[in-house]
Amino acid sequence: MDNNKIKKILTSVKSGKVNVAEALKELKHLPYEDIGIAKVDHHRDLRHGIPEVIFAEGKRPEDIKMIAVSMLEKSGKLLITRATEKTYKDVNVICRKRKIKATYYKKSGVIMAGAPKKKDGMIAVLCAGTSDIPVADEAQATAEFLGSKVEAVYDVGVAGLHRIMDAKHILAGANVLIVVAGMEGALPSVIGGMTDKPIIAVPTSVGYGTSLGGLTALFAMLNSC
């Protein structure tokens, strides 16, 4: 539940369209709803500006559906990460009953429903290698769910700097850059020398040898010049 929904309820009470008992029923689950297997935080959007996200990995299908129903009934929107295609099919049935469009990002396993139609600002998501795409795709889906326009550019790692140069117009038009890389993690440092825009550097576990499951990329980004 967000500010707009609460204002709508209060306005409906004031105009007489909704009685106090009905409004109380809508509001009583603030700040959370205990559904047994989870305490769904409907208040988080009010506190943080970002609603609670369902992390699907490790959850039973029936638990995901229960949480999804609770969130859709209160806010009309939903973001699920690390979801399988089977989970998407289950959630899509729930969404269609409520006439809410659900989208599945196959590369990252993100399910998005009820995202805002109006997009503000532009975020560029740059991905060093094809193997890093699942992480970049999750960042893109999340940014779009939160109301940003997103331009994604894949496979522009430092082994071929000419590929980055071809994307300069995207860098120039972005408000923020999300730069995803595994291996040696050098891409955010290179991009940092090409733009004055804020950069969010995201290491991945892609690599071999001394990549140490992504630690090398993480340390490179933390020590970026």
PDB file of C-alpha atoms in Angstrom:
ATOM      1  CA  MET A   1       0.000   0.000   0.000  1.00  0.00           C
ATOM      2  CA  ASP A   2       1.342   3.419  -0.940  1.00  0.00           C
ATOM      3  CA  ASN A   3       0.434   7.058  -0.284  1.00  0.00           C
ATOM      4  CA  ASN A   4      -1.861   7.276  -3.306  1.00  0.00           C
ATOM      5  CA  LYS A   5      -3.930   4.280  -2.231  1.00  0.00           C
ATOM      6  CA  ILE A   6      -4.342   5.610   1.318  1.00  0.00           C
ATOM      7  CA  LYS A   7      -5.390   9.033  -0.033  1.00  0.00           C
ATOM      8  CA  LYS A   8      -7.919   7.339  -2.310  1.00  0.00           C
ATOM      9  CA  ILE A   9      -9.445   5.434   0.630  1.00  0.00           C
ATOM     10  CA  LEU A  10      -9.660   8.554   2.810  1.00  0.00           C
ATOM     11  CA  THR A  11     -11.150  10.606  -0.038  1.00  0.00           C
ATOM     12  CA  SER A  12     -13.761   7.889  -0.622  1.00  0.00           C
ATOM     13  CA  VAL A  13     -14.723   8.006   3.068  1.00  0.00           C
ATOM     14  CA  LYS A  14     -14.981  11.798   2.948  1.00  0.00           C
ATOM     15  CA  SER A  15     -17.213  11.696  -0.140  1.00  0.00           C
ATOM     16  CA  GLY A  16     -19.404   8.946   1.310  1.00  0.00           C
ATOM     17  CA  LYS A  17     -18.542   6.365  -1.352  1.00  0.00           C
ATOM     18  CA  VAL A  18     -16.959   4.110   1.289  1.00  0.00           C
ATOM     19  CA  ASN A  19     -18.109   3.751   4.882  1.00  0.00           C
ATOM     20  CA  VAL A  20     -15.775   3.758   7.885  1.00  0.00           C
ATOM     21  CA  ALA A  21     -16.010  -0.014   8.400  1.00  0.00           C
ATOM     22  CA  GLU A  22     -14.934  -0.722   4.818  1.00  0.00           C
ATOM     23  CA  ALA A  23     -12.072   1.753   5.062  1.00  0.00           C
ATOM     24  CA  LEU A  24     -10.930   0.207   8.342  1.00  0.00           C
ATOM     25  CA  LYS A  25     -10.901  -3.212   6.684  1.00  0.00           C
ATOM     26  CA  GLU A  26      -8.582  -1.840   3.997  1.00  0.00           C
ATOM     27  CA  LEU A  27      -6.269  -0.077   6.442  1.00  0.00           C
ATOM     28  CA  LYS A  28      -6.089  -2.601   9.277  1.00  0.00           C
ATOM     29  CA  HIS A  29      -3.274  -4.571   7.645  1.00  0.00           C
ATOM     30  CA  LEU A  30      -0.886  -1.661   8.003  1.00  0.00           C
ATOM     31  CA  PRO A  31       1.967  -2.070   8.616  1.00  0.00           C
ATOM     32  CA  TYR A  32       1.951  -5.812   7.834  1.00  0.00           C
ATOM     33  CA  GLU A  33      -0.310  -8.814   7.308  1.00  0.00           C
ATOM     34  CA  ASP A  34       0.422 -12.098   9.082  1.00  0.00           C
ATOM     35  CA  ILE A  35      -0.509 -14.940   6.716  1.00  0.00           C
ATOM     36  CA  GLY A  36       1.161 -17.668   8.751  1.00  0.00           C
ATOM     37  CA  ILE A  37       4.130 -18.464   6.532  1.00  0.00           C
ATOM     38  CA  ALA A  38       5.062 -14.783   6.170  1.00  0.00           C
ATOM     39  CA  LYS A  39       4.427 -11.341   7.620  1.00  0.00           C
ATOM     40  CA  VAL A  40       3.838  -9.380   4.430  1.00  0.00           C
ATOM     41  CA  ASP A  41       5.148  -5.831   4.807  1.00  0.00           C
ATOM     42  CA  HIS A  42       2.507  -3.666   3.125  1.00  0.00           C
ATOM     43  CA  HIS A  43       3.934  -0.578   4.841  1.00  0.00           C
ATOM     44  CA  ARG A  44       7.392  -0.819   3.275  1.00  0.00           C
ATOM     45  CA  ASP A  45       6.507   1.276   0.234  1.00  0.00           C
ATOM     46  CA  LEU A  46       5.414   4.086   2.559  1.00  0.00           C
ATOM     47  CA  ARG A  47       8.609   3.893   4.632  1.00  0.00           C
ATOM     48  CA  HIS A  48      11.167   3.277   1.889  1.00  0.00           C
ATOM     49  CA  GLY A  49       9.481   4.226  -1.365  1.00  0.00           C
ATOM     50  CA  ILE A  50      10.176   0.662  -2.522  1.00  0.00           C
ATOM     51  CA  PRO A  51       7.708  -2.186  -1.869  1.00  0.00           C
ATOM     52  CA  GLU A  52       8.683  -5.565  -0.458  1.00  0.00           C
ATOM     53  CA  VAL A  53      10.144  -7.970  -3.031  1.00  0.00           C
ATOM     54  CA  ILE A  54       9.437 -11.716  -3.013  1.00  0.00           C
ATOM     55  CA  PHE A  55      12.629 -13.800  -3.200  1.00  0.00           C
ATOM     56  CA  ALA A  56      11.297 -17.001  -4.781  1.00  0.00           C
ATOM     57  CA  GLU A  57      14.365 -19.198  -4.438  1.00  0.00           C
ATOM     58  CA  GLY A  58      13.822 -21.746  -1.653  1.00  0.00           C
ATOM     59  CA  LYS A  59      10.119 -20.972  -1.229  1.00  0.00           C
ATOM     60  CA  ARG A  60       7.379 -23.524  -1.921  1.00  0.00           C
ATOM     61  CA  PRO A  61       5.074 -22.699  -4.870  1.00  0.00           C
ATOM     62  CA  GLU A  62       2.046 -22.476  -2.581  1.00  0.00           C
ATOM     63  CA  ASP A  63       3.880 -20.045  -0.280  1.00  0.00           C
ATOM     64  CA  ILE A  64       4.805 -17.783  -3.188  1.00  0.00           C
ATOM     65  CA  LYS A  65       1.187 -17.756  -4.339  1.00  0.00           C
ATOM     66  CA  MET A  66      -0.093 -16.866  -0.851  1.00  0.00           C
ATOM     67  CA  ILE A  67       2.332 -13.961  -0.538  1.00  0.00           C
ATOM     68  CA  ALA A  68       1.579 -12.800  -4.092  1.00  0.00           C
ATOM     69  CA  VAL A  69      -2.171 -12.748  -3.442  1.00  0.00           C
ATOM     70  CA  SER A  70      -1.664 -10.721  -0.253  1.00  0.00           C
ATOM     71  CA  MET A  71       0.511  -8.148  -2.013  1.00  0.00           C
ATOM     72  CA  LEU A  72      -1.683  -7.823  -5.101  1.00  0.00           C
ATOM     73  CA  GLU A  73      -4.833  -7.360  -3.010  1.00  0.00           C
ATOM     74  CA  LYS A  74      -3.271  -4.479  -1.082  1.00  0.00           C
ATOM     75  CA  SER A  75      -1.102  -2.722  -3.664  1.00  0.00           C
ATOM     76  CA  GLY A  76      -1.906  -4.122  -7.106  1.00  0.00           C
ATOM     77  CA  LYS A  77       1.780  -4.584  -7.877  1.00  0.00           C
ATOM     78  CA  LEU A  78       4.401  -7.250  -7.417  1.00  0.00           C
ATOM     79  CA  LEU A  79       8.096  -7.985  -7.951  1.00  0.00           C
ATOM     80  CA  ILE A  80       9.456 -11.527  -7.602  1.00  0.00           C
ATOM     81  CA  THR A  81      13.118 -12.466  -8.098  1.00  0.00           C
ATOM     82  CA  ARG A  82      14.807 -15.831  -8.787  1.00  0.00           C
ATOM     83  CA  ALA A  83      11.547 -17.293 -10.096  1.00  0.00           C
ATOM     84  CA  THR A  84      11.104 -20.253 -12.434  1.00  0.00           C
ATOM     85  CA  GLU A  85       8.843 -20.280 -15.479  1.00  0.00           C
ATOM     86  CA  LYS A  86       6.458 -22.534 -13.521  1.00  0.00           C
ATOM     87  CA  THR A  87       6.239 -19.870 -10.810  1.00  0.00           C
ATOM     88  CA  TYR A  88       5.487 -17.265 -13.468  1.00  0.00           C
ATOM     89  CA  LYS A  89       2.625 -19.362 -14.844  1.00  0.00           C
ATOM     90  CA  ASP A  90       1.148 -19.724 -11.333  1.00  0.00           C
ATOM     91  CA  VAL A  91       1.481 -16.011 -10.579  1.00  0.00           C
ATOM     92  CA  ASN A  92       0.155 -15.010 -13.996  1.00  0.00           C
ATOM     93  CA  VAL A  93      -3.101 -16.872 -13.273  1.00  0.00           C
ATOM     94  CA  ILE A  94      -3.468 -14.850 -10.062  1.00  0.00           C
ATOM     95  CA  CYS A  95      -2.728 -11.595 -11.899  1.00  0.00           C
ATOM     96  CA  ARG A  96      -5.101 -12.263 -14.782  1.00  0.00           C
ATOM     97  CA  LYS A  97      -7.978 -12.816 -12.356  1.00  0.00           C
ATOM     98  CA  ARG A  98      -7.326  -9.279 -11.145  1.00  0.00           C
ATOM     99  CA  LYS A  99      -6.767  -7.893 -14.666  1.00  0.00           C
ATOM    100  CA  ILE A 100      -3.151  -7.085 -13.842  1.00  0.00           C
ATOM    101  CA  LYS A 101      -0.475  -7.650 -16.473  1.00  0.00           C
ATOM    102  CA  ALA A 102       2.476  -9.808 -15.408  1.00  0.00           C
ATOM    103  CA  THR A 103       5.809  -9.880 -17.240  1.00  0.00           C
ATOM    104  CA  TYR A 104       8.488 -12.563 -16.964  1.00  0.00           C
ATOM    105  CA  TYR A 105      12.157 -11.746 -17.549  1.00  0.00           C
ATOM    106  CA  LYS A 106      13.495 -15.143 -18.617  1.00  0.00           C
ATOM    107  CA  LYS A 107      17.174 -14.216 -18.444  1.00  0.00           C
ATOM    108  CA  SER A 108      17.040 -13.364 -14.739  1.00  0.00           C
ATOM    109  CA  GLY A 109      13.881 -15.087 -13.519  1.00  0.00           C
ATOM    110  CA  VAL A 110      12.154 -11.857 -12.457  1.00  0.00           C
ATOM    111  CA  ILE A 111       8.365 -11.528 -12.419  1.00  0.00           C
ATOM    112  CA  MET A 112       6.932  -8.015 -12.522  1.00  0.00           C
ATOM    113  CA  ALA A 113       3.277  -7.044 -12.226  1.00  0.00           C
ATOM    114  CA  GLY A 114       1.534  -3.692 -11.926  1.00  0.00           C
ATOM    115  CA  ALA A 115       4.562  -1.558 -12.786  1.00  0.00           C
ATOM    116  CA  PRO A 116       3.926   2.175 -13.301  1.00  0.00           C
ATOM    117  CA  LYS A 117       3.164   3.154 -16.904  1.00  0.00           C
ATOM    118  CA  LYS A 118       4.824   6.535 -16.537  1.00  0.00           C
ATOM    119  CA  LYS A 119       8.612   6.290 -16.545  1.00  0.00           C
ATOM    120  CA  ASP A 120      10.898   8.963 -15.092  1.00  0.00           C
ATOM    121  CA  GLY A 121      14.612   9.393 -15.650  1.00  0.00           C
ATOM    122  CA  MET A 122      16.869   7.009 -17.547  1.00  0.00           C
ATOM    123  CA  ILE A 123      19.146   4.293 -16.211  1.00  0.00           C
ATOM    124  CA  ALA A 124      21.736   2.650 -18.448  1.00  0.00           C
ATOM    125  CA  VAL A 125      22.590  -0.958 -17.590  1.00  0.00           C
ATOM    126  CA  LEU A 126      25.930  -1.995 -19.058  1.00  0.00           C
ATOM    127  CA  CYS A 127      27.012  -5.610 -19.010  1.00  0.00           C
ATOM    128  CA  ALA A 128      30.641  -6.708 -19.555  1.00  0.00           C
ATOM    129  CA  GLY A 129      29.963 -10.192 -20.932  1.00  0.00           C
ATOM    130  CA  THR A 130      27.093 -12.382 -22.067  1.00  0.00           C
ATOM    131  CA  SER A 131      27.538 -14.535 -18.947  1.00  0.00           C
ATOM    132  CA  ASP A 132      26.753 -11.478 -16.803  1.00  0.00           C
ATOM    133  CA  ILE A 133      23.368 -10.875 -18.458  1.00  0.00           C
ATOM    134  CA  PRO A 134      21.209 -12.588 -15.762  1.00  0.00           C
ATOM    135  CA  VAL A 135      22.464 -10.106 -13.140  1.00  0.00           C
ATOM    136  CA  ALA A 136      22.077  -7.141 -15.500  1.00  0.00           C
ATOM    137  CA  ASP A 137      18.579  -8.290 -16.453  1.00  0.00           C
ATOM    138  CA  GLU A 138      17.527  -8.387 -12.793  1.00  0.00           C
ATOM    139  CA  ALA A 139      18.801  -4.829 -12.346  1.00  0.00           C
ATOM    140  CA  GLN A 140      16.878  -3.724 -15.443  1.00  0.00           C
ATOM    141  CA  ALA A 141      13.634  -5.371 -14.313  1.00  0.00           C
ATOM    142  CA  THR A 142      13.897  -3.827 -10.846  1.00  0.00           C
ATOM    143  CA  ALA A 143      14.572  -0.343 -12.221  1.00  0.00           C
ATOM    144  CA  GLU A 144      11.610  -0.596 -14.602  1.00  0.00           C
ATOM    145  CA  PHE A 145       9.367  -1.798 -11.769  1.00  0.00           C
ATOM    146  CA  LEU A 146      10.375   1.240  -9.727  1.00  0.00           C
ATOM    147  CA  GLY A 147       9.442   3.601 -12.562  1.00  0.00           C
ATOM    148  CA  SER A 148      12.619   4.286 -14.526  1.00  0.00           C
ATOM    149  CA  LYS A 149      13.307   4.074 -18.226  1.00  0.00           C
ATOM    150  CA  VAL A 150      16.131   1.618 -18.902  1.00  0.00           C
ATOM    151  CA  GLU A 151      18.593   1.191 -21.762  1.00  0.00           C
ATOM    152  CA  ALA A 152      20.503  -2.106 -21.617  1.00  0.00           C
ATOM    153  CA  VAL A 153      23.802  -2.636 -23.426  1.00  0.00           C
ATOM    154  CA  TYR A 154      25.274  -6.146 -23.421  1.00  0.00           C
ATOM    155  CA  ASP A 155      28.781  -7.484 -24.068  1.00  0.00           C
ATOM    156  CA  VAL A 156      30.837  -4.292 -23.830  1.00  0.00           C
ATOM    157  CA  GLY A 157      33.716  -5.647 -21.744  1.00  0.00           C
ATOM    158  CA  VAL A 158      37.168  -4.055 -21.637  1.00  0.00           C
ATOM    159  CA  ALA A 159      38.654  -6.608 -24.057  1.00  0.00           C
ATOM    160  CA  GLY A 160      37.031  -4.577 -26.850  1.00  0.00           C
ATOM    161  CA  LEU A 161      36.966  -0.886 -25.909  1.00  0.00           C
ATOM    162  CA  HIS A 162      35.544   0.092 -29.316  1.00  0.00           C
ATOM    163  CA  ARG A 163      32.254  -1.535 -28.233  1.00  0.00           C
ATOM    164  CA  ILE A 164      31.994   0.842 -25.275  1.00  0.00           C
ATOM    165  CA  MET A 165      32.702   3.828 -27.532  1.00  0.00           C
ATOM    166  CA  ASP A 166      29.758   2.848 -29.712  1.00  0.00           C
ATOM    167  CA  ALA A 167      27.510   3.190 -26.629  1.00  0.00           C
ATOM    168  CA  LYS A 168      28.672   6.722 -25.694  1.00  0.00           C
ATOM    169  CA  HIS A 169      25.320   8.263 -26.626  1.00  0.00           C
ATOM    170  CA  ILE A 170      23.586   5.985 -24.117  1.00  0.00           C
ATOM    171  CA  LEU A 171      26.054   6.950 -21.388  1.00  0.00           C
ATOM    172  CA  ALA A 172      25.462  10.627 -22.159  1.00  0.00           C
ATOM    173  CA  GLY A 173      21.678  10.304 -21.948  1.00  0.00           C
ATOM    174  CA  ALA A 174      21.568   8.370 -18.682  1.00  0.00           C
ATOM    175  CA  ASN A 175      20.988   9.813 -15.216  1.00  0.00           C
ATOM    176  CA  VAL A 176      22.607   6.796 -13.544  1.00  0.00           C
ATOM    177  CA  LEU A 177      24.723   3.902 -14.833  1.00  0.00           C
ATOM    178  CA  ILE A 178      24.591   0.346 -13.520  1.00  0.00           C
ATOM    179  CA  VAL A 179      27.744  -1.453 -14.658  1.00  0.00           C
ATOM    180  CA  VAL A 180      27.831  -5.235 -14.281  1.00  0.00           C
ATOM    181  CA  ALA A 181      31.028  -7.278 -14.647  1.00  0.00           C
ATOM    182  CA  GLY A 182      32.682 -10.494 -13.558  1.00  0.00           C
ATOM    183  CA  MET A 183      36.219 -11.711 -14.364  1.00  0.00           C
ATOM    184  CA  GLU A 184      38.645  -8.916 -13.342  1.00  0.00           C
ATOM    185  CA  GLY A 185      35.821  -6.385 -12.771  1.00  0.00           C
ATOM    186  CA  ALA A 186      37.499  -3.567 -14.694  1.00  0.00           C
ATOM    187  CA  LEU A 187      34.514  -2.223 -16.640  1.00  0.00           C
ATOM    188  CA  PRO A 188      33.163   0.201 -13.974  1.00  0.00           C
ATOM    189  CA  SER A 189      36.604   1.838 -13.696  1.00  0.00           C
ATOM    190  CA  VAL A 190      36.775   2.336 -17.461  1.00  0.00           C
ATOM    191  CA  ILE A 191      33.233   3.736 -17.609  1.00  0.00           C
ATOM    192  CA  GLY A 192      34.069   6.000 -14.665  1.00  0.00           C
ATOM    193  CA  GLY A 193      36.689   7.696 -16.818  1.00  0.00           C
ATOM    194  CA  MET A 194      34.157   8.405 -19.555  1.00  0.00           C
ATOM    195  CA  THR A 195      31.259  10.018 -17.681  1.00  0.00           C
ATOM    196  CA  ASP A 196      30.374  12.301 -14.794  1.00  0.00           C
ATOM    197  CA  LYS A 197      27.197  10.316 -14.042  1.00  0.00           C
ATOM    198  CA  PRO A 198      26.847   8.254 -10.830  1.00  0.00           C
ATOM    199  CA  ILE A 199      27.878   4.626 -11.333  1.00  0.00           C
ATOM    200  CA  ILE A 200      26.567   1.615  -9.439  1.00  0.00           C
ATOM    201  CA  ALA A 201      29.187  -1.114  -9.893  1.00  0.00           C
ATOM    202  CA  VAL A 202      27.864  -4.676  -9.644  1.00  0.00           C
ATOM    203  CA  PRO A 203      30.304  -7.620  -9.469  1.00  0.00           C
ATOM    204  CA  THR A 204      29.245 -11.090 -10.601  1.00  0.00           C
ATOM    205  CA  SER A 205      30.683 -14.521  -9.800  1.00  0.00           C
ATOM    206  CA  VAL A 206      31.520 -15.173 -13.468  1.00  0.00           C
ATOM    207  CA  GLY A 207      35.170 -16.093 -13.979  1.00  0.00           C
ATOM    208  CA  TYR A 208      37.835 -18.707 -13.324  1.00  0.00           C
ATOM    209  CA  GLY A 209      41.321 -19.054 -11.869  1.00  0.00           C
ATOM    210  CA  THR A 210      41.872 -16.253  -9.366  1.00  0.00           C
ATOM    211  CA  SER A 211      38.416 -14.715  -9.842  1.00  0.00           C
ATOM    212  CA  LEU A 212      37.541 -16.349  -6.487  1.00  0.00           C
ATOM    213  CA  GLY A 213      33.825 -16.578  -7.200  1.00  0.00           C
ATOM    214  CA  GLY A 214      33.480 -12.850  -7.816  1.00  0.00           C
ATOM    215  CA  LEU A 215      35.690 -11.552  -4.992  1.00  0.00           C
ATOM    216  CA  THR A 216      38.334 -10.305  -7.424  1.00  0.00           C
ATOM    217  CA  ALA A 217      35.718  -8.273  -9.316  1.00  0.00           C
ATOM    218  CA  LEU A 218      34.308  -6.961  -6.023  1.00  0.00           C
ATOM    219  CA  PHE A 219      37.725  -5.852  -4.741  1.00  0.00           C
ATOM    220  CA  ALA A 220      38.563  -4.238  -8.093  1.00  0.00           C
ATOM    221  CA  MET A 221      35.368  -2.199  -7.934  1.00  0.00           C
ATOM    222  CA  LEU A 222      35.882  -1.214  -4.297  1.00  0.00           C
ATOM    223  CA  ASN A 223      39.418  -0.033  -5.147  1.00  0.00           C
ATOM    224  CA  SER A 224      38.450   1.693  -8.388  1.00  0.00           C
ATOM    225  CA  CYS A 225      40.415   4.852  -9.168  1.00  0.00           C
TER     226      CYS A 225
END
